[in-house]
Short mmCIF file of C-alpha atoms in Angstrom, two decimals:
data_model
loop_
_atom_site.label_atom_id
_atom_site.label_comp_id
_atom_site.label_asym_id
_atom_site.label_seq_id
_atom_site.Cartn_x
_atom_site.Cartn_y
_atom_site.Cartn_z
CA MET A 1 26.91 2.46 -9.78
CA THR A 2 24.95 1.78 -6.62
CA GLU A 3 21.49 0.22 -6.64
CA PRO A 4 19.52 3.51 -6.14
CA GLU A 5 21.63 5.28 -8.82
CA ARG A 6 20.72 2.79 -11.55
CA LEU A 7 18.56 4.00 -14.38
CA THR A 8 15.37 2.01 -15.05
CA ILE A 9 12.54 2.32 -17.52
CA GLY A 10 8.95 2.77 -16.42
CA ILE A 11 6.11 2.22 -18.89
CA ASP A 12 2.48 3.15 -18.39
CA VAL A 13 0.61 0.80 -20.77
CA GLY A 14 -2.68 2.57 -21.40
CA GLY A 15 -5.59 1.70 -23.65
CA THR A 16 -4.78 4.55 -26.06
CA SER A 17 -1.13 5.28 -25.55
CA ILE A 18 2.15 3.83 -24.29
CA ARG A 19 4.08 6.32 -22.16
CA ALA A 20 7.63 5.36 -21.29
CA ALA A 21 10.45 7.08 -19.44
CA VAL A 22 13.94 6.51 -18.13
CA VAL A 23 13.90 7.35 -14.40
CA ASP A 24 16.74 7.79 -11.95
CA GLY A 25 16.86 6.87 -8.30
CA THR A 26 15.36 10.18 -7.20
CA GLY A 27 12.23 9.71 -9.30
CA THR A 28 13.45 12.17 -11.94
CA ILE A 29 12.57 11.50 -15.60
CA VAL A 30 15.69 11.80 -17.74
CA ASP A 31 14.30 10.65 -21.10
CA SER A 32 10.87 9.77 -22.38
CA VAL A 33 8.84 8.67 -25.40
CA ARG A 34 5.19 8.08 -26.26
CA ALA A 35 3.45 5.90 -28.84
CA ALA A 36 -0.06 4.76 -29.71
CA THR A 37 -1.24 1.46 -28.19
CA PRO A 38 -1.72 -1.20 -30.84
CA ALA A 39 -4.92 -3.32 -30.77
CA SER A 40 -3.44 -6.84 -30.93
CA ALA A 41 -1.28 -8.50 -28.29
CA GLY A 42 1.49 -9.25 -30.76
CA ALA A 43 1.64 -5.70 -32.11
CA LEU A 44 1.53 -4.32 -28.54
CA GLU A 45 4.50 -6.46 -27.51
CA ASP A 46 6.43 -5.44 -30.60
CA ALA A 47 5.70 -1.77 -29.88
CA LEU A 48 6.87 -2.11 -26.26
CA GLU A 49 10.06 -3.90 -27.41
CA GLU A 50 10.74 -1.03 -29.87
CA THR A 51 10.14 1.52 -27.10
CA VAL A 52 12.51 -0.19 -24.72
CA ARG A 53 15.13 -0.60 -27.41
CA TYR A 54 14.91 3.11 -28.30
CA LEU A 55 15.36 4.20 -24.68
CA SER A 56 18.02 1.66 -23.75
CA GLU A 57 20.14 2.65 -26.78
CA ARG A 58 20.18 6.19 -25.46
CA ASN A 59 20.57 5.34 -21.77
CA ASP A 60 22.31 2.68 -19.67
CA VAL A 61 19.23 1.01 -18.12
CA ALA A 62 19.12 -2.04 -15.87
CA ALA A 63 15.46 -3.05 -15.63
CA VAL A 64 11.92 -2.33 -16.83
CA GLY A 65 8.69 -1.79 -14.94
CA LEU A 66 5.28 -1.99 -16.60
CA ALA A 67 2.22 -0.29 -15.03
CA VAL A 68 -0.92 -1.97 -16.31
CA ALA A 69 -4.60 -1.23 -15.68
CA GLY A 70 -5.99 -4.71 -15.12
CA PHE A 71 -5.90 -7.81 -12.95
CA LEU A 72 -2.51 -9.32 -12.29
CA ALA A 73 -1.59 -12.68 -10.84
CA VAL A 74 -0.47 -12.68 -7.22
CA ASP A 75 3.17 -13.10 -8.27
CA ARG A 76 2.83 -10.11 -10.66
CA ARG A 77 4.23 -12.10 -13.55
CA THR A 78 0.97 -12.62 -15.49
CA VAL A 79 -1.72 -10.20 -16.74
CA LEU A 80 -4.99 -12.12 -16.11
CA PHE A 81 -7.23 -9.52 -17.74
CA ALA A 82 -6.94 -5.89 -18.81
CA PRO A 83 -10.17 -4.35 -20.12
CA HIS A 84 -8.47 -1.98 -22.56
CA LEU A 85 -5.60 -4.22 -23.67
CA ALA A 86 -5.35 -7.45 -25.68
CA TRP A 87 -3.65 -9.48 -22.91
CA VAL A 88 -5.64 -12.36 -21.35
CA ASP A 89 -3.87 -14.79 -19.01
CA ALA A 90 -0.56 -13.65 -20.63
CA PRO A 91 2.84 -14.29 -18.98
CA VAL A 92 3.92 -10.78 -19.81
CA ALA A 93 6.84 -10.46 -17.41
CA GLN A 94 8.61 -13.58 -18.72
CA ARG A 95 7.98 -12.66 -22.36
CA PHE A 96 9.55 -9.26 -21.91
CA THR A 97 12.41 -10.50 -19.71
CA ASP A 98 13.30 -12.74 -22.69
CA ARG A 99 12.83 -9.98 -25.23
CA PHE A 100 14.61 -7.23 -23.29
CA ALA A 101 17.34 -9.41 -21.77
CA MET A 102 16.84 -7.59 -18.45
CA PRO A 103 14.53 -7.96 -15.44
CA VAL A 104 10.90 -6.93 -15.95
CA VAL A 105 8.40 -6.14 -13.18
CA LEU A 106 4.60 -5.80 -13.60
CA GLU A 107 2.41 -3.64 -11.37
CA HIS A 108 -1.18 -2.45 -11.34
CA ASP A 109 -1.17 1.19 -12.46
CA ALA A 110 -2.83 2.55 -9.31
CA ASN A 111 -0.35 0.65 -7.12
CA ALA A 112 2.52 2.05 -9.18
CA ALA A 113 1.16 5.59 -8.85
CA ALA A 114 0.73 5.17 -5.08
CA TRP A 115 4.28 3.87 -4.76
CA ALA A 116 5.61 6.87 -6.68
CA GLU A 117 3.70 9.31 -4.46
CA TYR A 118 4.99 7.46 -1.37
CA ARG A 119 8.58 7.58 -2.51
CA PHE A 120 8.73 10.96 -4.14
CA GLY A 121 5.47 12.87 -3.77
CA ALA A 122 2.40 13.65 -1.70
CA ALA A 123 2.53 10.49 0.45
CA ALA A 124 6.18 10.71 1.54
CA GLY A 125 6.55 9.71 5.20
CA ALA A 126 2.96 8.51 5.64
CA HIS A 127 2.26 5.09 7.20
CA THR A 128 -1.30 4.34 6.03
CA VAL A 129 -2.15 5.77 2.63
CA VAL A 130 -5.11 5.33 0.27
CA LEU A 131 -4.65 6.56 -3.27
CA VAL A 132 -7.81 7.23 -5.29
CA ALA A 133 -7.18 7.76 -8.99
CA LEU A 134 -10.06 9.59 -10.66
CA GLY A 135 -10.13 9.16 -14.40
CA THR A 136 -12.46 7.26 -16.74
CA GLY A 137 -13.29 5.19 -13.65
CA ILE A 138 -11.73 4.93 -10.22
CA GLY A 139 -8.50 3.13 -9.55
CA ALA A 140 -7.26 2.65 -5.99
CA ALA A 141 -4.32 1.51 -3.97
CA LEU A 142 -3.56 0.96 -0.28
CA LEU A 143 -0.09 1.29 1.30
CA LEU A 144 0.55 0.04 4.80
CA ASP A 145 3.87 1.00 6.37
CA GLY A 146 5.48 1.28 2.94
CA ARG A 147 4.04 -1.94 1.58
CA ILE A 148 1.52 -2.29 -1.18
CA TYR A 149 -1.53 -4.19 0.02
CA ARG A 150 -2.81 -6.56 -2.69
CA GLY A 151 -5.31 -8.82 -0.93
CA ALA A 152 -5.40 -12.61 -1.03
CA HIS A 153 -5.64 -12.85 -4.81
CA GLY A 154 -3.74 -9.75 -5.89
CA VAL A 155 -6.64 -7.56 -6.97
CA ALA A 156 -7.37 -5.35 -3.92
CA PRO A 157 -8.63 -2.70 -3.44
CA GLU A 158 -11.38 -2.25 -6.06
CA LEU A 159 -12.86 0.84 -4.40
CA GLY A 160 -14.46 2.15 -7.56
CA HIS A 161 -16.95 -0.70 -7.44
CA LEU A 162 -18.19 -0.16 -3.93
CA GLN A 163 -21.96 0.22 -4.34
CA MET A 164 -23.01 3.71 -3.30
CA VAL A 165 -26.50 3.86 -4.82
CA PRO A 166 -28.55 0.62 -4.81
CA GLY A 167 -30.22 0.34 -8.19
CA GLY A 168 -28.28 3.33 -9.44
CA ARG A 169 -26.43 3.99 -12.68
CA VAL A 170 -25.35 0.90 -14.64
CA CYS A 171 -21.63 0.20 -14.34
CA ALA A 172 -19.38 -1.56 -16.91
CA CYS A 173 -18.59 -4.14 -14.20
CA GLY A 174 -22.20 -5.40 -14.37
CA LYS A 175 -23.41 -3.88 -11.11
CA ARG A 176 -25.48 -0.75 -10.49
CA GLY A 177 -24.65 2.27 -8.39
CA CYS A 178 -20.86 1.88 -8.15
CA TRP A 179 -18.86 4.75 -6.74
CA GLU A 180 -17.12 5.39 -10.03
CA ARG A 181 -20.50 5.93 -11.75
CA TYR A 182 -20.88 9.05 -9.59
CA CYS A 183 -17.31 10.15 -9.08
CA SER A 184 -15.10 9.98 -12.21
CA GLY A 185 -14.55 11.80 -15.43
CA THR A 186 -17.33 9.93 -17.20
CA ALA A 187 -19.61 10.26 -14.21
CA LEU A 188 -19.14 14.06 -14.28
CA VAL A 189 -20.60 14.05 -17.79
CA ASP A 190 -23.56 11.87 -16.75
CA THR A 191 -24.24 14.17 -13.81
CA ALA A 192 -24.25 17.25 -16.01
CA VAL A 193 -26.73 15.60 -18.38
CA ASP A 194 -28.97 14.60 -15.43
CA LEU A 195 -28.89 18.18 -14.12
CA LEU A 196 -29.90 19.80 -17.43
CA PRO A 197 -33.63 20.02 -16.55
CA THR A 198 -32.80 21.75 -13.25
CA VAL A 199 -30.60 24.50 -14.58
CA ARG A 200 -31.86 27.99 -13.88
CA GLY A 201 -30.00 30.91 -15.42
CA ARG A 202 -27.74 31.25 -18.41
CA SER A 203 -25.37 28.40 -19.14
CA LEU A 204 -23.45 28.03 -22.34
CA LEU A 205 -22.65 24.47 -21.36
CA ALA A 206 -26.33 23.64 -20.89
CA ARG A 207 -27.17 25.11 -24.28
CA ASP A 208 -24.49 23.04 -26.00
CA ALA A 209 -25.35 19.91 -24.06
CA ALA A 210 -29.06 20.18 -24.95
CA ALA A 211 -28.15 20.42 -28.62
CA ASP A 212 -25.53 17.66 -28.48
CA PRO A 213 -25.03 15.72 -25.25
CA GLY A 214 -22.09 13.94 -26.87
CA SER A 215 -20.16 17.23 -26.90
CA LEU A 216 -19.72 17.12 -23.14
CA THR A 217 -16.43 15.89 -21.63
CA GLY A 218 -15.13 15.93 -18.10
CA ARG A 219 -12.39 18.30 -19.17
CA ARG A 220 -14.86 20.69 -20.74
CA ILE A 221 -17.06 20.67 -17.65
CA ALA A 222 -14.11 21.45 -15.44
CA ALA A 223 -13.08 24.35 -17.65
CA ALA A 224 -16.65 25.72 -17.64
CA ALA A 225 -16.82 25.41 -13.83
CA GLN A 226 -13.67 27.43 -13.61
CA ASP A 227 -15.48 30.13 -15.59
CA GLY A 228 -18.52 29.95 -13.28
CA ASP A 229 -20.95 28.26 -15.69
CA VAL A 230 -24.08 27.36 -13.75
CA LEU A 231 -24.43 23.81 -15.00
CA ALA A 232 -20.78 23.02 -14.67
CA VAL A 233 -20.59 24.40 -11.11
CA ALA A 234 -23.64 22.29 -10.13
CA ALA A 235 -22.13 19.13 -11.65
CA MET A 236 -18.85 19.76 -9.89
CA ALA A 237 -20.69 20.20 -6.64
CA GLU A 238 -22.32 16.80 -7.04
CA PHE A 239 -18.94 15.31 -7.92
CA ALA A 240 -17.45 16.76 -4.72
CA ARG A 241 -20.36 15.38 -2.66
CA TRP A 242 -19.90 11.85 -3.99
CA LEU A 243 -16.13 12.04 -3.53
CA GLY A 244 -16.59 13.03 0.13
CA VAL A 245 -19.25 10.38 0.78
CA GLY A 246 -17.14 7.70 -0.83
CA LEU A 247 -14.04 8.70 1.05
CA ALA A 248 -15.99 8.53 4.33
CA ALA A 249 -16.86 4.89 3.46
CA VAL A 250 -13.23 4.15 2.61
CA ALA A 251 -12.12 5.75 5.89
CA ASP A 252 -14.62 3.70 7.84
CA ILE A 253 -12.95 0.57 6.38
CA TYR A 254 -9.25 1.49 6.42
CA ASP A 255 -8.91 4.53 8.74
CA PRO A 256 -6.03 6.01 6.70
CA GLU A 257 -3.95 8.92 7.88
CA LEU A 258 -3.69 10.21 4.28
CA VAL A 259 -5.78 10.06 1.10
CA VAL A 260 -4.10 11.09 -2.13
CA ILE A 261 -6.36 12.07 -5.00
CA ALA A 262 -4.66 11.24 -8.34
CA GLY A 263 -5.71 10.60 -11.93
CA GLY A 264 -6.68 13.00 -14.71
CA VAL A 265 -9.49 14.61 -12.80
CA SER A 266 -7.13 15.55 -9.96
CA GLY A 267 -5.81 18.32 -12.20
CA SER A 268 -9.03 20.22 -11.36
CA ALA A 269 -8.75 19.54 -7.64
CA SER A 270 -9.07 23.22 -6.78
CA LEU A 271 -12.69 23.07 -7.98
CA PHE A 272 -13.84 20.22 -5.72
CA LEU A 273 -11.35 19.13 -3.07
CA ASP A 274 -12.28 21.60 -0.29
CA ASP A 275 -15.98 20.73 -0.71
CA ALA A 276 -15.16 17.05 -0.77
CA ARG A 277 -13.29 17.37 2.53
CA ASP A 278 -16.40 18.93 4.11
CA HIS A 279 -18.64 16.14 2.82
CA TYR A 280 -16.17 13.54 4.02
CA ALA A 281 -16.07 15.06 7.51
CA ALA A 282 -19.87 15.18 7.66
CA ALA A 283 -20.39 11.62 6.50
CA LEU A 284 -17.58 9.89 8.50
CA THR A 285 -18.79 7.56 11.26
CA GLY A 286 -17.92 9.11 14.65
CA THR A 287 -17.09 12.45 13.14
CA GLY A 288 -16.08 15.00 15.75
CA HIS A 289 -14.73 12.24 18.00
CA ARG A 290 -11.90 10.87 15.81
CA PRO A 291 -9.07 12.32 13.71
CA LEU A 292 -9.80 13.10 10.10
CA ALA A 293 -7.60 11.78 7.34
CA ARG A 294 -5.58 14.36 5.44
CA ILE A 295 -6.82 14.55 1.85
CA ARG A 296 -4.48 16.06 -0.70
CA ALA A 297 -3.92 16.09 -4.48
CA ALA A 298 -1.15 14.00 -5.97
CA HIS A 299 2.15 15.76 -6.74
CA LEU A 300 3.45 13.73 -9.70
CA GLY A 301 0.50 14.10 -12.09
CA ASP A 302 -0.01 11.59 -14.84
CA ALA A 303 3.65 10.50 -14.72
CA ALA A 304 3.17 8.84 -11.33
CA GLY A 305 2.39 5.39 -12.75
CA LEU A 306 5.52 5.12 -14.89
CA ILE A 307 7.72 6.64 -12.15
CA GLY A 308 6.43 4.14 -9.66
CA ALA A 309 6.87 1.24 -12.12
CA ALA A 310 10.45 2.30 -12.83
CA ASP A 311 11.23 2.54 -9.07
CA LEU A 312 9.63 -0.84 -8.33
CA ALA A 313 11.78 -2.35 -11.15
CA ARG A 314 14.83 -1.03 -9.31
CA GLY A 315 14.13 -3.55 -6.53
CA PRO A 316 13.76 -3.40 -2.75
CA ALA A 317 17.33 -2.47 -1.89
CA HIS A 318 16.91 1.22 -1.26
CA PRO A 319 18.59 2.32 1.98
CA GLY A 320 16.11 3.11 4.69
CA ARG A 321 13.00 1.87 2.89
CA ILE A 322 10.71 -1.06 3.44
CA GLY A 323 10.26 -3.39 0.46
CA PRO A 324 7.31 -2.69 -1.86
CA SER A 325 5.61 -6.04 -1.25
CA ASP A 326 5.76 -9.18 0.82
#
């Protein structure tokens, strides 16, 4: 079996669930399993071992890739900190290499998703790509000529914490006015609540939110916007504005040829992406005198992270491709 034909396992280690799949060299999922994420580090590692054992007993796999939302050491062997997981300064790659008796690769979840889109999805063939993952917050990745850019200490790019509104909404990172506080699934809820006093006309969403603000979710707002609800449409318009303004700032820094919008919110891209492109074009420095980046939705959905992790675990020896990192 040649290197690209080998089967590998990709695992997206999330705060609420572990999603794992066996992936072939074309990025196709051939087997998969999901489990709840345990709270303690020991229980989490046992659950991951059980997951890998289950899949490897059913498939001839050669390596494992873990996509993790958190800070990784530069060598991608250690999880320094993951806000929704129990690992702190944990040598995860070595622990699982010993447990699984096969190579294990760690990757930041946004980097893994960007790699999958570059190899098999919306970013195929592009040279300078920014991926923006819109979910609970904002995850981001930068690919330059087929290489994942990590920065000097392995944590770049933290685009979600670019300050967009000085003194604005409080962010979990400790700052105020971060981009993700205006352009994410949770931000969409906050925006809808802020807009409640301004709503004119009938809105079922506004009525329910006034009675119980906790009943609002990003998914519900998106569904209501699809139905033309006044409050939901206004909240989605603000979301699109902040996405466009933020992407203009990102483009001023990186000048990408392509921006891929990923994450859970990207499933509603038809509601905001065209407007976001207009806001981006209006806010970009030198607009009208420079090319605009293409902005498109991801192709691989919420499986991108595990597909990318599985492909990175396969190693750099794909014919015709540049290695995933220096």
